[in-house]
Coordinates of C-alpha atoms in Angstrom, one line a residue:
Chain K
M21 CA 2.2 6.5 -38.1
S22 CA -0.9 8.1 -36.8
T23 CA -0.8 11.8 -37.3
A24 CA -3.8 12.8 -35.3
V25 CA -2.8 14.6 -32.1
A26 CA -3.9 12.3 -29.4
S27 CA -5.6 13.5 -26.2
D28 CA -3.8 13.2 -23.0
A29 CA -6.3 10.6 -21.8
V30 CA -5.5 8.3 -24.8
L31 CA -1.7 8.8 -24.2
E32 CA -2.1 7.9 -20.6
R33 CA -4.0 4.8 -21.4
V34 CA -1.4 3.6 -23.8
V35 CA 1.4 4.3 -21.3
R36 CA -0.6 2.5 -18.6
D37 CA -1.1 -0.6 -20.8
E38 CA 2.6 -0.9 -21.6
T39 CA 4.5 0.3 -18.5
A40 CA 4.3 -2.7 -16.2
H41 CA 4.9 -5.2 -19.1
L42 CA 8.1 -3.3 -20.0
V43 CA 9.4 -2.9 -16.5
A44 CA 8.8 -6.6 -15.8
T45 CA 10.5 -7.6 -19.1
L46 CA 13.5 -5.5 -18.5
H47 CA 13.8 -6.6 -14.9
R48 CA 13.6 -10.3 -16.0
I49 CA 16.5 -9.7 -18.5
L50 CA 18.7 -7.4 -16.3
G51 CA 17.8 -8.7 -12.8
D52 CA 17.9 -5.1 -11.6
L53 CA 14.7 -3.3 -10.9
D54 CA 16.4 0.0 -10.4
V55 CA 17.8 0.2 -13.9
A56 CA 14.7 -1.4 -15.5
E57 CA 12.2 1.0 -13.8
E58 CA 14.3 4.1 -14.4
A59 CA 14.7 3.3 -18.1
V60 CA 11.0 2.8 -18.6
A61 CA 10.1 5.9 -16.5
D62 CA 12.4 8.1 -18.7
A63 CA 10.9 6.5 -21.8
V64 CA 7.4 7.4 -20.6
V65 CA 8.4 11.0 -20.2
E66 CA 9.9 11.1 -23.7
A67 CA 6.9 9.3 -25.1
L68 CA 4.4 11.8 -23.7
R69 CA 6.5 14.7 -25.0
T70 CA 6.9 13.2 -28.5
W71 CA 3.5 11.7 -28.9
R72 CA 1.7 14.9 -27.8
R73 CA 3.5 16.6 -30.8
N74 CA 3.5 13.8 -33.4
G75 CA 0.7 11.5 -32.5
I76 CA 0.8 8.0 -31.2
P77 CA 2.9 5.6 -33.2
D78 CA 1.3 2.4 -34.6
R79 CA 3.2 0.2 -32.2
P80 CA 3.5 2.3 -29.0
G81 CA 4.8 -0.7 -27.0
G82 CA 7.6 -1.2 -29.5
W83 CA 8.4 2.6 -29.4
L84 CA 8.5 2.6 -25.6
L85 CA 10.6 -0.6 -25.5
T86 CA 13.2 0.9 -27.9
A87 CA 13.4 4.0 -25.9
A88 CA 13.6 2.2 -22.6
R89 CA 16.3 -0.2 -24.0
H90 CA 18.3 2.8 -25.1
N91 CA 18.0 4.4 -21.7
A92 CA 19.1 1.2 -20.0
L93 CA 22.1 0.8 -22.3
D94 CA 23.1 4.3 -21.5
R95 CA 23.0 3.8 -17.8
L96 CA 24.7 0.4 -18.0
R97 CA 27.6 1.8 -20.1
R98 CA 28.2 4.5 -17.4
D99 CA 28.5 2.0 -14.7
S100 CA 31.1 -0.7 -14.8
R101 CA 29.3 -2.9 -12.4
Y102 CA 26.9 -3.7 -15.2
R103 CA 29.4 -4.7 -17.8
D104 CA 28.2 -8.3 -18.1
K105 CA 24.6 -7.1 -18.4
L106 CA 25.3 -5.0 -21.5
A107 CA 25.5 -8.1 -23.7
L108 CA 22.0 -9.1 -22.6
L109 CA 20.5 -5.9 -23.8
A110 CA 22.7 -5.6 -26.9
G111 CA 21.3 -8.9 -28.1
G112 CA 18.1 -7.0 -28.9
L113 CA 14.6 -7.4 -27.5
T114 CA 11.3 -7.7 -29.1
A115 CA 8.1 -6.0 -27.9
T116 CA 6.5 -9.4 -27.5
A117 CA 9.0 -10.9 -25.1
P118 CA 7.9 -14.4 -24.1
A119 CA 5.9 -14.6 -20.9
P120 CA 7.4 -16.7 -18.1
A121 CA 6.5 -20.3 -17.8
G122 CA 3.1 -21.1 -16.4
G123 CA 1.5 -18.3 -18.4
Q124 CA 1.0 -16.1 -15.4
D125 CA 0.8 -12.4 -16.0
E126 CA 4.4 -11.2 -15.6
R127 CA 3.2 -7.9 -14.2
L128 CA 1.9 -9.6 -11.0
G129 CA 5.4 -10.3 -9.7
L130 CA 6.3 -6.7 -10.3
I131 CA 3.2 -5.6 -8.3
F132 CA 4.1 -7.9 -5.4
G133 CA 7.7 -6.6 -5.5
C134 CA 6.6 -3.0 -5.3
C135 CA 4.2 -3.8 -2.5
H136 CA 6.7 -5.8 -0.5
P137 CA 6.1 -5.4 3.3
A138 CA 9.8 -4.5 3.8
L139 CA 9.0 -1.2 2.1
A140 CA 7.1 1.5 4.0
R141 CA 3.6 2.2 2.8
P142 CA 4.3 5.5 1.1
A143 CA 7.2 3.9 -0.8
Q144 CA 5.0 1.0 -1.9
L145 CA 2.4 3.4 -3.1
A146 CA 4.8 5.7 -5.0
L147 CA 6.7 2.8 -6.6
T148 CA 3.5 1.1 -7.7
L149 CA 2.1 4.3 -9.2
R150 CA 5.3 4.8 -11.3
A151 CA 6.6 1.3 -12.0
V152 CA 3.2 -0.4 -12.6
L153 CA 0.8 2.4 -13.7
G154 CA 3.4 4.5 -15.5
L155 CA 2.6 7.8 -13.7
T156 CA 5.3 10.4 -14.1
T157 CA 7.0 11.6 -11.0
A158 CA 5.0 14.8 -11.2
E159 CA 1.7 12.9 -11.5
T160 CA 2.7 10.6 -8.6
A161 CA 3.5 13.7 -6.5
R162 CA 0.2 15.3 -7.3
A163 CA -1.7 12.1 -6.5
S164 CA -0.2 11.9 -3.0
L165 CA -0.2 15.7 -2.4
T166 CA 3.6 15.5 -1.9
S167 CA 6.4 17.5 -3.5
E168 CA 8.1 16.1 -6.6
S169 CA 11.5 16.0 -5.0
T170 CA 10.1 14.0 -2.0
I171 CA 8.5 11.5 -4.3
A172 CA 11.6 11.2 -6.5
Q173 CA 13.7 10.5 -3.4
R174 CA 11.1 8.0 -2.1
I175 CA 11.2 6.0 -5.3
V176 CA 15.0 6.0 -5.5
R177 CA 15.3 4.8 -1.9
A178 CA 12.6 2.1 -2.4
K179 CA 14.3 0.8 -5.6
R180 CA 17.7 0.8 -3.9
K181 CA 16.3 -1.2 -1.0
I182 CA 14.8 -3.7 -3.4
V183 CA 18.2 -4.2 -5.0
Q184 CA 20.5 -4.0 -1.9
A185 CA 18.3 -5.9 0.5
G186 CA 17.5 -8.6 -2.0
I187 CA 13.7 -8.1 -2.0
P188 CA 12.3 -10.6 -4.5
V189 CA 10.2 -9.3 -7.4
R190 CA 7.9 -12.2 -7.8
V191 CA 4.6 -13.7 -6.8
P192 CA 4.8 -15.2 -3.3
G193 CA 4.2 -18.8 -2.5
V194 CA 0.8 -20.2 -1.3
D195 CA 1.7 -19.9 2.4
E196 CA 2.3 -16.2 2.1
M197 CA -0.3 -15.4 -0.4
T198 CA -3.2 -14.2 1.8
E199 CA -1.0 -11.8 3.8
R200 CA 1.0 -10.5 0.8
L201 CA -2.1 -10.0 -1.3
D202 CA -3.7 -8.0 1.5
T203 CA -0.8 -5.6 1.3
V204 CA -1.2 -5.3 -2.5
L205 CA -4.9 -4.7 -2.2
T206 CA -4.3 -2.1 0.5
V207 CA -2.0 -0.2 -1.8
V208 CA -4.5 -0.3 -4.6
Y209 CA -7.3 0.8 -2.3
L210 CA -5.0 3.7 -1.1
A211 CA -4.3 4.7 -4.6
Y212 CA -8.1 5.0 -5.2
N213 CA -8.6 6.8 -2.0
E214 CA -6.0 9.4 -2.8
A215 CA -7.7 10.0 -6.1
Y216 CA -11.0 10.3 -4.3
L217 CA -9.8 12.8 -1.8
A218 CA -7.3 14.8 -3.8
T219 CA -9.8 15.8 -6.5
G220 CA -12.5 18.5 -6.4
G221 CA -14.6 16.7 -9.0
P222 CA -13.9 15.4 -12.4
D223 CA -11.0 17.3 -14.0
P224 CA -10.3 16.5 -17.6
T225 CA -6.9 18.0 -17.5
R226 CA -5.6 15.5 -14.9
R227 CA -4.9 11.9 -15.1
D228 CA -7.8 10.0 -13.5
L229 CA -6.1 8.0 -10.7
G230 CA -9.4 6.5 -9.7
D231 CA -9.6 4.9 -13.1
D232 CA -6.0 3.8 -12.8
A233 CA -6.7 2.1 -9.5
I234 CA -9.7 0.2 -10.9
W235 CA -7.5 -0.9 -13.8
L236 CA -4.9 -2.1 -11.4
A237 CA -7.5 -4.0 -9.3
G238 CA -8.6 -5.6 -12.6
V239 CA -5.1 -6.7 -13.5
V240 CA -4.6 -8.3 -10.0
S241 CA -8.0 -10.0 -9.9
S242 CA -7.6 -11.3 -13.5
A243 CA -4.2 -12.8 -12.6
L244 CA -5.6 -14.3 -9.4
P245 CA -9.1 -15.3 -10.3
R246 CA -9.4 -17.6 -7.3
E247 CA -8.7 -14.9 -4.8
P248 CA -12.1 -13.5 -3.6
E249 CA -10.7 -10.4 -1.9
A250 CA -9.1 -9.3 -5.2
L251 CA -12.5 -9.6 -6.8
G252 CA -14.1 -7.8 -3.8
L253 CA -11.7 -4.9 -4.1
L254 CA -12.4 -4.5 -7.8
A255 CA -16.2 -4.6 -7.1
L256 CA -15.8 -2.0 -4.3
L257 CA -13.8 0.4 -6.4
S258 CA -16.1 0.0 -9.3
L259 CA -19.1 0.8 -7.1
H260 CA -17.4 3.9 -5.8
H261 CA -16.6 5.0 -9.3
A262 CA -20.1 4.3 -10.6
R263 CA -21.3 6.9 -8.2
A264 CA -18.4 9.3 -8.6
A265 CA -20.1 11.6 -11.1
S266 CA -22.9 12.6 -8.6
R267 CA -20.5 13.4 -5.8
F268 CA -20.0 16.9 -6.9
D269 CA -22.3 19.7 -8.1
G270 CA -21.5 21.9 -11.1
E271 CA -19.3 24.1 -9.0
G272 CA -17.2 21.2 -7.6
H273 CA -19.0 21.2 -4.2
L274 CA -19.4 17.9 -2.4
I275 CA -22.9 16.4 -2.3
L276 CA -23.6 13.9 0.5
L277 CA -24.8 10.4 -0.4
A278 CA -28.3 11.2 1.0
D279 CA -28.7 14.1 -1.5
Q280 CA -27.1 12.6 -4.6
D281 CA -28.9 12.2 -7.9
R282 CA -29.1 8.5 -8.2
T283 CA -30.2 8.5 -11.8
A284 CA -26.6 9.8 -12.6
W285 CA -25.1 6.6 -11.3
D286 CA -23.6 4.1 -13.8
A287 CA -26.2 1.3 -13.7
A288 CA -24.3 -1.0 -15.9
A289 CA -21.1 -0.7 -13.8
I290 CA -23.1 -1.3 -10.7
Q291 CA -24.6 -4.5 -12.1
A292 CA -21.1 -5.7 -13.3
A293 CA -19.8 -5.1 -9.7
I294 CA -22.6 -7.1 -8.2
R295 CA -21.7 -10.0 -10.5
L296 CA -18.1 -9.7 -9.2
I297 CA -19.4 -9.9 -5.6
E298 CA -21.4 -13.0 -6.4
R299 CA -18.3 -14.6 -8.1
A300 CA -16.3 -13.8 -5.0
A301 CA -18.9 -15.1 -2.6
A302 CA -19.0 -18.4 -4.5
L303 CA -15.3 -18.9 -3.4
R304 CA -16.6 -18.9 0.2
R305 CA -13.7 -17.0 1.8
P306 CA -15.3 -13.7 3.0
G307 CA -13.1 -10.7 3.8
R308 CA -13.2 -7.0 4.4
Y309 CA -13.2 -5.9 0.8
Q310 CA -16.0 -8.3 -0.2
L311 CA -18.0 -7.0 2.8
Q312 CA -17.3 -3.4 2.0
A313 CA -18.3 -4.0 -1.6
T314 CA -21.6 -5.7 -0.4
I315 CA -22.3 -2.6 1.7
A316 CA -21.6 -0.3 -1.2
A317 CA -23.9 -2.5 -3.4
C318 CA -26.7 -2.0 -0.9
H319 CA -26.3 1.7 -1.3
A320 CA -26.0 1.5 -5.0
E321 CA -29.2 -0.5 -5.4
A322 CA -31.3 1.5 -3.0
P323 CA -33.7 3.9 -4.8
S324 CA -33.1 6.6 -2.2
W325 CA -31.3 7.2 1.1
A326 CA -34.6 6.9 3.0
V327 CA -35.6 3.4 1.7
T328 CA -32.1 2.0 2.0
D329 CA -31.9 -1.4 3.7
W330 CA -30.2 0.0 6.8
L331 CA -30.8 -3.2 8.8
Q332 CA -28.9 -5.3 6.2
I333 CA -26.1 -2.6 6.1
L334 CA -25.9 -2.7 9.9
T335 CA -25.6 -6.5 9.9
L336 CA -22.9 -6.3 7.2
Y337 CA -20.9 -3.8 9.4
D338 CA -21.1 -6.2 12.3
L339 CA -19.6 -8.9 10.1
L340 CA -17.0 -6.4 8.8
L341 CA -15.9 -5.6 12.3
R342 CA -14.8 -9.1 12.7
H343 CA -12.3 -8.7 9.8
D344 CA -11.5 -5.1 10.4
P345 CA -12.1 -3.7 13.9
S346 CA -10.7 -0.3 13.0
P347 CA -12.3 2.9 14.4
V348 CA -13.4 4.0 10.9
V349 CA -15.5 0.8 10.5
R350 CA -17.0 1.4 14.0
L351 CA -17.8 5.0 13.0
N352 CA -19.5 3.8 9.8
R353 CA -21.4 1.2 11.8
A354 CA -22.6 3.9 14.2
I355 CA -23.9 5.9 11.2
A356 CA -25.9 2.8 10.0
L357 CA -27.2 2.2 13.6
A358 CA -28.5 5.8 13.7
Q359 CA -30.6 5.1 10.6
V360 CA -32.0 1.9 12.1
E361 CA -32.9 3.2 15.6
G362 CA -32.2 6.9 15.9
P363 CA -29.3 9.0 17.1
A364 CA -29.1 8.5 20.9
R365 CA -27.2 5.2 21.1
P366 CA -24.8 5.8 18.2
L367 CA -23.9 9.2 19.8
A368 CA -23.2 7.5 23.1
E369 CA -21.0 5.0 21.2
L370 CA -19.0 7.7 19.4
D371 CA -18.2 9.2 22.8
T372 CA -16.5 6.0 23.8
F373 CA -14.1 6.2 20.8
D374 CA -10.5 6.5 21.8
A375 CA -8.1 9.3 20.9
A376 CA -7.1 7.3 17.8
L377 CA -9.9 8.9 15.9
S378 CA -10.1 12.3 17.5
S379 CA -8.2 13.9 14.7
Y380 CA -10.5 12.4 12.0
Y381 CA -12.8 15.1 10.8
L382 CA -15.6 12.6 9.9
L383 CA -15.9 11.6 13.6
H384 CA -16.8 15.2 14.5
A385 CA -18.9 15.8 11.4
T386 CA -20.9 12.7 12.3
R387 CA -21.3 13.7 16.0
A388 CA -22.5 17.1 14.7
Q389 CA -25.1 15.4 12.6
L390 CA -26.4 13.2 15.5
L391 CA -26.4 16.1 17.9
R392 CA -28.5 18.2 15.5
E393 CA -31.0 15.3 15.1
L394 CA -31.3 15.3 18.9
G395 CA -32.0 19.1 18.9
R396 CA -28.7 19.9 20.5
G397 CA -27.8 22.7 18.1
P398 CA -25.0 24.5 20.0
E399 CA -23.1 21.3 20.7
A400 CA -23.5 20.3 17.0
R401 CA -21.9 23.6 16.1
V402 CA -18.9 23.0 18.3
A403 CA -18.5 19.5 16.7
D404 CA -18.8 21.0 13.1
L405 CA -16.1 23.6 14.0
A406 CA -13.9 20.8 15.2
A407 CA -14.4 18.9 12.0
L408 CA -13.7 22.0 9.9
A409 CA -10.4 22.5 11.7
L410 CA -9.3 19.0 10.8
T411 CA -9.8 18.8 7.0
G412 CA -7.9 20.7 4.4
N413 CA -10.0 19.3 1.5
T414 CA -11.7 22.2 -0.2
A415 CA -14.9 20.4 -1.0
E416 CA -15.3 19.0 2.5
R417 CA -14.5 22.4 4.0
H418 CA -17.2 24.0 1.8
L419 CA -19.8 21.5 2.9
L420 CA -19.1 22.1 6.6
T421 CA -19.0 25.9 6.2
E422 CA -22.4 25.8 4.6
R423 CA -23.7 23.7 7.4
L424 CA -22.4 26.1 10.0
R425 CA -24.0 29.0 8.2
A426 CA -27.4 27.4 8.1
Chain P
M4 CA 22.8 -13.2 -0.3
K5 CA 24.3 -12.7 3.1
Y6 CA 22.3 -11.1 5.9
V7 CA 22.9 -10.4 9.6
L8 CA 20.0 -11.3 11.9
M9 CA 20.2 -9.2 15.0
Y10 CA 18.2 -10.7 17.9
T11 CA 17.0 -7.8 20.1
N12 CA 15.2 -7.9 23.4
R13 CA 14.0 -5.7 26.2
P14 CA 15.7 -6.6 29.4
D15 CA 13.1 -4.7 31.4
L16 CA 10.4 -6.9 30.0
D17 CA 12.3 -10.2 30.2
E18 CA 11.5 -10.4 33.9
A19 CA 7.9 -10.9 33.0
V20 CA 8.7 -14.2 31.3
P21 CA 8.5 -17.2 33.7
K22 CA 11.7 -19.1 34.3
E23 CA 10.4 -22.4 33.0
R24 CA 9.4 -20.7 29.7
I25 CA 12.9 -19.3 29.3
D26 CA 14.5 -22.7 30.0
Q27 CA 12.2 -24.2 27.4
V28 CA 12.9 -21.6 24.8
Y29 CA 16.7 -22.2 25.1
G30 CA 16.0 -25.8 24.0
E31 CA 13.8 -24.6 21.1
I32 CA 16.5 -22.1 20.0
F33 CA 19.1 -24.9 20.0
A34 CA 16.8 -27.0 17.8
W35 CA 16.2 -24.0 15.6
F36 CA 19.9 -23.6 14.9
E37 CA 20.2 -27.3 14.1
K38 CA 17.2 -27.2 11.8
N39 CA 18.5 -24.1 9.9
A40 CA 22.1 -25.1 9.9
A41 CA 22.3 -24.9 6.1
A42 CA 21.5 -21.2 6.1
M43 CA 24.0 -20.3 8.9
T44 CA 27.5 -19.2 8.1
D45 CA 30.2 -19.7 10.8
S46 CA 29.8 -16.2 12.1
G47 CA 27.4 -15.5 14.9
A48 CA 27.3 -15.3 18.7
E49 CA 25.1 -15.0 21.7
L50 CA 26.2 -12.0 23.7
Q51 CA 26.6 -11.5 27.4
E52 CA 24.1 -9.3 29.2
V53 CA 24.1 -5.6 28.1
T54 CA 25.3 -4.7 31.7
T55 CA 28.7 -6.0 30.6
A56 CA 28.9 -3.6 27.6
T57 CA 31.7 -1.0 27.3
T58 CA 31.6 1.7 24.7
V59 CA 34.5 3.5 23.2
K60 CA 33.7 6.8 21.4
A61 CA 35.4 9.9 20.1
G62 CA 36.4 12.4 22.7
N63 CA 35.3 16.0 22.6
S64 CA 36.8 18.3 20.0
G65 CA 39.7 16.1 18.9
G66 CA 40.6 14.8 22.4
Q67 CA 41.5 11.2 23.2
P68 CA 38.8 8.6 22.6
V69 CA 36.8 8.0 25.8
V70 CA 35.7 4.8 27.3
V71 CA 32.3 4.6 29.0
D72 CA 30.3 2.0 30.8
G73 CA 27.2 0.7 29.0
P74 CA 25.8 0.3 25.5
F75 CA 26.3 2.8 22.6
N76 CA 22.8 4.1 22.9
E77 CA 20.1 4.5 25.5
A78 CA 17.4 2.5 23.7
K79 CA 15.4 0.0 25.8
E80 CA 16.1 -2.6 23.1
V81 CA 19.4 -4.4 23.3
I82 CA 21.1 -6.8 20.9
G83 CA 21.3 -10.2 22.6
G84 CA 23.1 -11.9 19.7
F85 CA 23.5 -12.1 16.0
S86 CA 23.8 -14.7 13.2
V87 CA 25.2 -14.2 9.7
I88 CA 23.0 -16.2 7.3
D89 CA 23.4 -17.0 3.6
V90 CA 20.0 -17.4 1.8
P91 CA 18.6 -16.7 -1.6
D92 CA 16.7 -13.4 -0.8
L93 CA 15.0 -11.3 1.8
D94 CA 11.9 -13.4 1.8
A95 CA 14.0 -16.4 2.9
A96 CA 15.6 -14.3 5.6
I97 CA 12.2 -13.1 6.8
E98 CA 10.8 -16.7 6.9
L99 CA 13.7 -17.6 9.2
A100 CA 13.2 -14.7 11.4
K101 CA 9.5 -15.4 11.7
S102 CA 10.2 -18.8 13.1
W103 CA 12.6 -17.6 15.8
P104 CA 11.4 -19.4 19.0
S105 CA 11.2 -16.5 21.4
L106 CA 9.5 -14.1 19.0
D107 CA 6.4 -14.1 21.1
F108 CA 8.3 -12.8 24.1
P109 CA 7.4 -9.1 25.0
G110 CA 9.9 -6.8 23.3
V111 CA 11.7 -9.4 21.2
A112 CA 12.4 -8.4 17.6
I113 CA 14.8 -9.4 14.9
E114 CA 16.5 -6.9 12.7
I115 CA 17.6 -8.1 9.3
R116 CA 20.4 -6.3 7.5
P117 CA 21.9 -7.2 4.2
V118 CA 25.7 -7.5 4.3
V119 CA 27.8 -5.3 1.9
D120 CA 29.2 -7.5 -0.8
H121 CA 32.9 -6.8 -1.3
S122 CA 33.5 -9.5 -3.8
G123 CA 33.0 -7.0 -6.7
G124 CA 30.9 -9.5 -8.7

């Protein structure tokens, strides 16, 4: 038994490494995701409490399995519907339960189950954070800026639907793979984005959800090495993360890409991500995550904002629009266009955007920037004020306030 | 598992579909039921138009139930028919629904609802 008091970061990593394996194993044995997930989630809470005090045991996976099994037995005993399942658990489990035939990572089926399209997006996200990554309900709530009771209820309802509506917890067939994988990748991307937005800079006291999302993208892409979009997402998130340290100054204020200290970027992580993009490209099935990753790589490799290869970025955005014609992509393309040929045409283009984006603060912040470049100060001010009214994020608000004061 | 597929449509949009296409889709629907016969239980029906619907509901403050003309809600979507199917899981039910011949008609949708299992097993 290790007696050193472990840091929360180490505890969380151990929990993350074990959770999905345990949920998948218990689900395989019991055939009931609700009971399996609940038992593991409670075991995680117990583990965090006990290990913080006593240190991490030598076999943390075994410790968690014993606790989860105990919790599951408890629940099954209380409910007569599960009588026949008690025997399965009483037979005893080992921490190294055999993997299913085919040698595929058993966690993958769990991930596809949590991200089933019959569940609403917020439910997919909450369930994935808890059942796959081992976040506690409190951490899940913090990550999605939602109350704990709302998240708890969301998870209960999602699990109930999986059981009652017969949602399969397994990897989909070849026919469905592209579509279903896209949902999984969207949820992973969303998990990263929530981390990106919810934080005001690195905070050692909080679990790093960005790191969790990259880990999850790694699990998915390792299990599906022939899926280029999974590799693309891992590359994209890695590139964002490699630059994360320079996004904030010492006081937690946001620094724009143009002004960031590029020597603080993680060069090794950037190179590793570029190799991922090349591996994905070799599979010759381009997609939106690969294209976004390639755009991010262009930024990551540029020595400065001024000497960035904006023409290539613009071309990549044109390709991306074919896969993802969303207003956000059009907005980003307009920003690249402004770098290539100046603010006039992109500004005219922003004015054609439909109402869908009018509540997006970045549209107004971008308009303000372009108007300022055209020397239209008063209009720029109005746009900045509109942007300010639309974001609740402290770091973003601070940046806009500074700009308005200048 | 047993599910009910509820075939819904929008009568106000049905008029936009050419008559030949409607005739054609009836043939396709017939073939669809033949092809998926193994998944179908004996329960299911195509319903008469929603203009034939009559609704019985509770009367005000404990009064007698009242009978009214029309469907139970004012939604534009109406249920045109239903099937009870027996398939392994929701994915199988979704696959069936996705192949429904008139799914490309404006306003057509299929709601899938699991059936409560009273067998106690």
